[in-house]
Structure formats: structure tokens, C-alpha cells
């Protein structure tokens, strides 16, 4: 997203602001107030059950039934753990308890640091596998970040299809890190093509066992990664479900976000949000005193962003974006008015923006994401004329502020237009799902005349946590039918 993301689409809410995590963990930057909370984000939002219509028109959860014998029914007679372990480069780290009928494995798969030059080194990409049966469809899921505590999360398509699921950690996140011993901070091999090639190579390896249909899915940054993989390897899977994915074609123009935020919700709610932003900055000293007290009590620092004051200003600037992504219409009545106490105002701002995500610990955790924003994905900066005279730090919204001083960023202005052209003219079998009130919908993917079997679906009165189950009953039924058709279920 341009960035609204700073997604902690680790469930994330990206720091940019996009994403989703169960229980609202980490909405802002990545989604949580602790490292554990950030990781929770990755499990975010793609809810559990998909809705289809019963004969009476009532929405009901309807997963496909597994074939007789479930996970135990394997045509080869060789235990699935042994078959997985026999794949060259694959390592079974552990098998852990799982739901009935599912075997759950923690895995690593060795990937080249650079797919163009595999002889230059390799790293282990972390994965989790929920094995149902080799006869069932396989769903490739990514949050776009690390594996984290959400590795056992079951995506909506996997639930609907009663299928297997492989959950991937993205390169440079978590422990899946190509490392140059001469320069550990080097991220030159972090780009959308290398990550797409990771997915392609993994799929080719697993298709030796899972020879049925394949579906890919992800939300926010994970949804973006899903699209990028399809752009470079369109035939790897039989279809994709992409949730809440922004499409920043021109990083120089953020006006679509300004226009969206000027129209979303009611005039009264928008006015209340602007007023509370002003109030927070007018009472900046009271707010930053509490912020600094929290930081001291939790051993948190702000060296990257520069100070508590700078971090607070940035959080206030991003407040409307975060509100509509994760709070929305039901929370408009709770926006503090001018008579709110300092404690009430601070608690509300923290609850919406997740102030902890601007501290060094969180910023460092999402450094690969910020690098991607500054080199290919692009980063959003909002216009705020209603805050004139209250801002102290021009340029604070620029993505460079989230990276160590002196970090070299060379932006590839052709990367996102290339993706956009492919979606418009050549994409095939993709469902794009957006929430009606989600700011990332300001710059969505738009299938064009050349796309095939590809649709955009809007979940009414919904923010960044949109899923098939939040669509209208008719759209949910059609989406479920489409997904089953792709999977041959």
C-alpha cells in the first residue's frame, strides 16, 4: 500500500496500516504492542468459515467434506512425514498436535539467496504444513511477513475446501534470511520477483506429493505477495483469493487516499476524527508524557524515528487510516470530544494507532517491509490541511524514517505498473476481496478486459478484515462456488 500498510497484514496491521490480526492485535504497524503481538498479526484476518447459501437462503458454514480415511488415506502407503522429508532441500523440524484429521508439521525448505545465481548461497525458508490428505486440494497461504505464532492459522479457502495448507514465511522475515557475512544488513535480494520464485520453487517441490488442485491466498501484504507470485508464475496454482490488497501504481500520487478518507463514513464521523487529531496535537505535551512513561516502563526506545514526539506526531497523522481499517462505523460514537481527560484521550489514540509499533523493537522487526516499501511497493503520505500550524516535522511520513540513517534506497518505479498491467490484461482466476470502508480500496487491483475469470468483491460496512464470509449472501455464495470450481471440489 502506498502505504497504508506499514501493514501489520501481519495480521497484521501493517505498519503502513494495513492488515489484520485476530483480536485486533497489531493493527498499526504490524499489529501489536509486543513482539508476540506483532507475530500474532500474521494470523490475522482471513476468518475461518466461508458462507454459502442453504436452500432457505440462510448463510451457513459449509466446508467440503474430506474423503473417507482423511489424513490417513494415502495411496502410496508411505507415511506423509517420510514423503515430505524425502523432498530434496526439505527438513521436518517437528510434528505437533493438531485438530482431528489434520497432521501439523513445522518445516524448512532450502532456497537460493538469489534465484538467478543459485550457486551464490542459500537459506532455509520456514514453513508450516497442515496435512489433510494428498487427495485434497492444497492452499498456499502467506501473511507476507514471518511465520510467527500464527503458523497454525487456517485460512478461509483451506477451511472451505477442507484442504491441506502450506504457510510460508517470506524471505528476510523471521529466520528466513539470506545473510551476506560481509554485510548482514544487506537486503539486495529482497524483491517481489525473488519472493515469487521462492513460492514457485516450493510449489514445484510439493507437487511431487500434492498433485491435485492448488489455491493461493493471503491478505494485505500477503495478498500483494499472492498477486506478485501469480504475475511471474501464473500457472502454479488453479486460482487465488486475495484479501485487502493495495495496488500502488504511481508512488508519486497519493490523492486517491485523500479522496477516499474525505468520503468514507458519515460527515459527522469524519469531522470527529479530524477534531480528535487536532486535540491530540494541541495537548501534545500531555500525550507524549504518557507515551514516554510507557516507553520507560517497557524498556522501549525511539532511536530510529528520532524521539517520542516524532513518533507521536506520525501516529496522529495515520490515525484516520487506522480508524477506518480496524475500527470503523461502530466506533464513531466513541471518538473522544473536547472534554475528554488526558488519560481518556491518550488511551483512545493508543487503541486506534497502537503506539507501541513506532518503538524501535517493532520498527526493527518490520525493517524488511519498510525496505520493500522504499524500493518497490511505495509508501503513502496523507494530506492534512486541517492540522496546519500543529505539525513540527515536515516529511515525517516518508518511509525513510522507519529505516536506519544512511540506508540506501533505490526505488524501482516500474515494478508496480508492471503488476497492474498484468492484472488488467492477463490475470486469470483471481477473486479480489475488499472491505467497503477499507482505505486500501482507494487504490485497488482492477481487472480489465483482458483478465479472465477474475472479479472484485466488496464486503459492505467492513474494513481491512474483509473475507468471503463478510460479503453479501449472494456474493459469498458465488465466491464459494467459484473457489470450489477452481479446486475441482
PDB file of N, CA and C in Angstrom, residues 427-431 451-455 482 485-486:
ATOM      1  N   UNK A 427      -4.483 -11.413 -16.152  1.00  0.00           N
ATOM      2  CA  UNK A 427      -4.762 -12.202 -14.951  1.00  0.00           C
ATOM      3  C   UNK A 427      -5.879 -13.206 -15.210  1.00  0.00           C
ATOM      4  N   UNK A 428      -5.863 -14.275 -14.437  1.00  0.00           N
ATOM      5  CA  UNK A 428      -6.804 -15.370 -14.643  1.00  0.00           C
ATOM      6  C   UNK A 428      -7.116 -16.031 -13.315  1.00  0.00           C
ATOM      7  N   UNK A 429      -8.388 -16.203 -13.012  1.00  0.00           N
ATOM      8  CA  UNK A 429      -8.843 -16.947 -11.825  1.00  0.00           C
ATOM      9  C   UNK A 429      -8.350 -16.312 -10.515  1.00  0.00           C
ATOM     10  N   UNK A 430      -8.758 -15.073 -10.296  1.00  0.00           N
ATOM     11  CA  UNK A 430      -8.434 -14.390  -9.042  1.00  0.00           C
ATOM     12  C   UNK A 430      -9.701 -13.738  -8.504  1.00  0.00           C
ATOM     13  N   UNK A 431      -9.959 -13.915  -7.218  1.00  0.00           N
ATOM     14  CA  UNK A 431     -11.004 -13.184  -6.512  1.00  0.00           C
ATOM     15  C   UNK A 431     -10.329 -12.139  -5.636  1.00  0.00           C
ATOM     16  N   UNK A 451      -8.497  -9.676 -18.554  1.00  0.00           N
ATOM     17  CA  UNK A 451      -8.483 -10.640 -17.453  1.00  0.00           C
ATOM     18  C   UNK A 451      -9.580 -11.679 -17.669  1.00  0.00           C
ATOM     19  N   UNK A 452      -9.374 -12.873 -17.094  1.00  0.00           N
ATOM     20  CA  UNK A 452     -10.318 -13.966 -17.280  1.00  0.00           C
ATOM     21  C   UNK A 452     -10.701 -14.551 -15.928  1.00  0.00           C
ATOM     22  N   UNK A 453     -11.974 -14.757 -15.738  1.00  0.00           N
ATOM     23  CA  UNK A 453     -12.471 -15.415 -14.524  1.00  0.00           C
ATOM     24  C   UNK A 453     -11.929 -14.728 -13.275  1.00  0.00           C
ATOM     25  N   UNK A 454     -11.895 -13.399 -13.313  1.00  0.00           N
ATOM     26  CA  UNK A 454     -11.350 -12.596 -12.219  1.00  0.00           C
ATOM     27  C   UNK A 454     -12.379 -11.543 -11.821  1.00  0.00           C
ATOM     28  N   UNK A 455     -12.602 -11.394 -10.502  1.00  0.00           N
ATOM     29  CA  UNK A 455     -13.629 -10.476 -10.024  1.00  0.00           C
ATOM     30  C   UNK A 455     -13.141  -9.701  -8.810  1.00  0.00           C
ATOM     31  N   UNK A 482     -17.250 -20.412  -7.095  1.00  0.00           N
ATOM     32  CA  UNK A 482     -16.079 -20.197  -7.948  1.00  0.00           C
ATOM     33  C   UNK A 482     -14.860 -20.912  -7.396  1.00  0.00           C
ATOM     34  N   UNK A 485     -15.107 -24.579  -7.876  1.00  0.00           N
ATOM     35  CA  UNK A 485     -14.896 -24.939  -9.288  1.00  0.00           C
ATOM     36  C   UNK A 485     -13.416 -24.954  -9.613  1.00  0.00           C
ATOM     37  N   UNK A 486     -12.679 -23.916  -9.189  1.00  0.00           N
ATOM     38  CA  UNK A 486     -11.245 -23.896  -9.435  1.00  0.00           C
ATOM     39  C   UNK A 486     -10.555 -25.111  -8.837  1.00  0.00           C
TER      40      UNK A 486
END
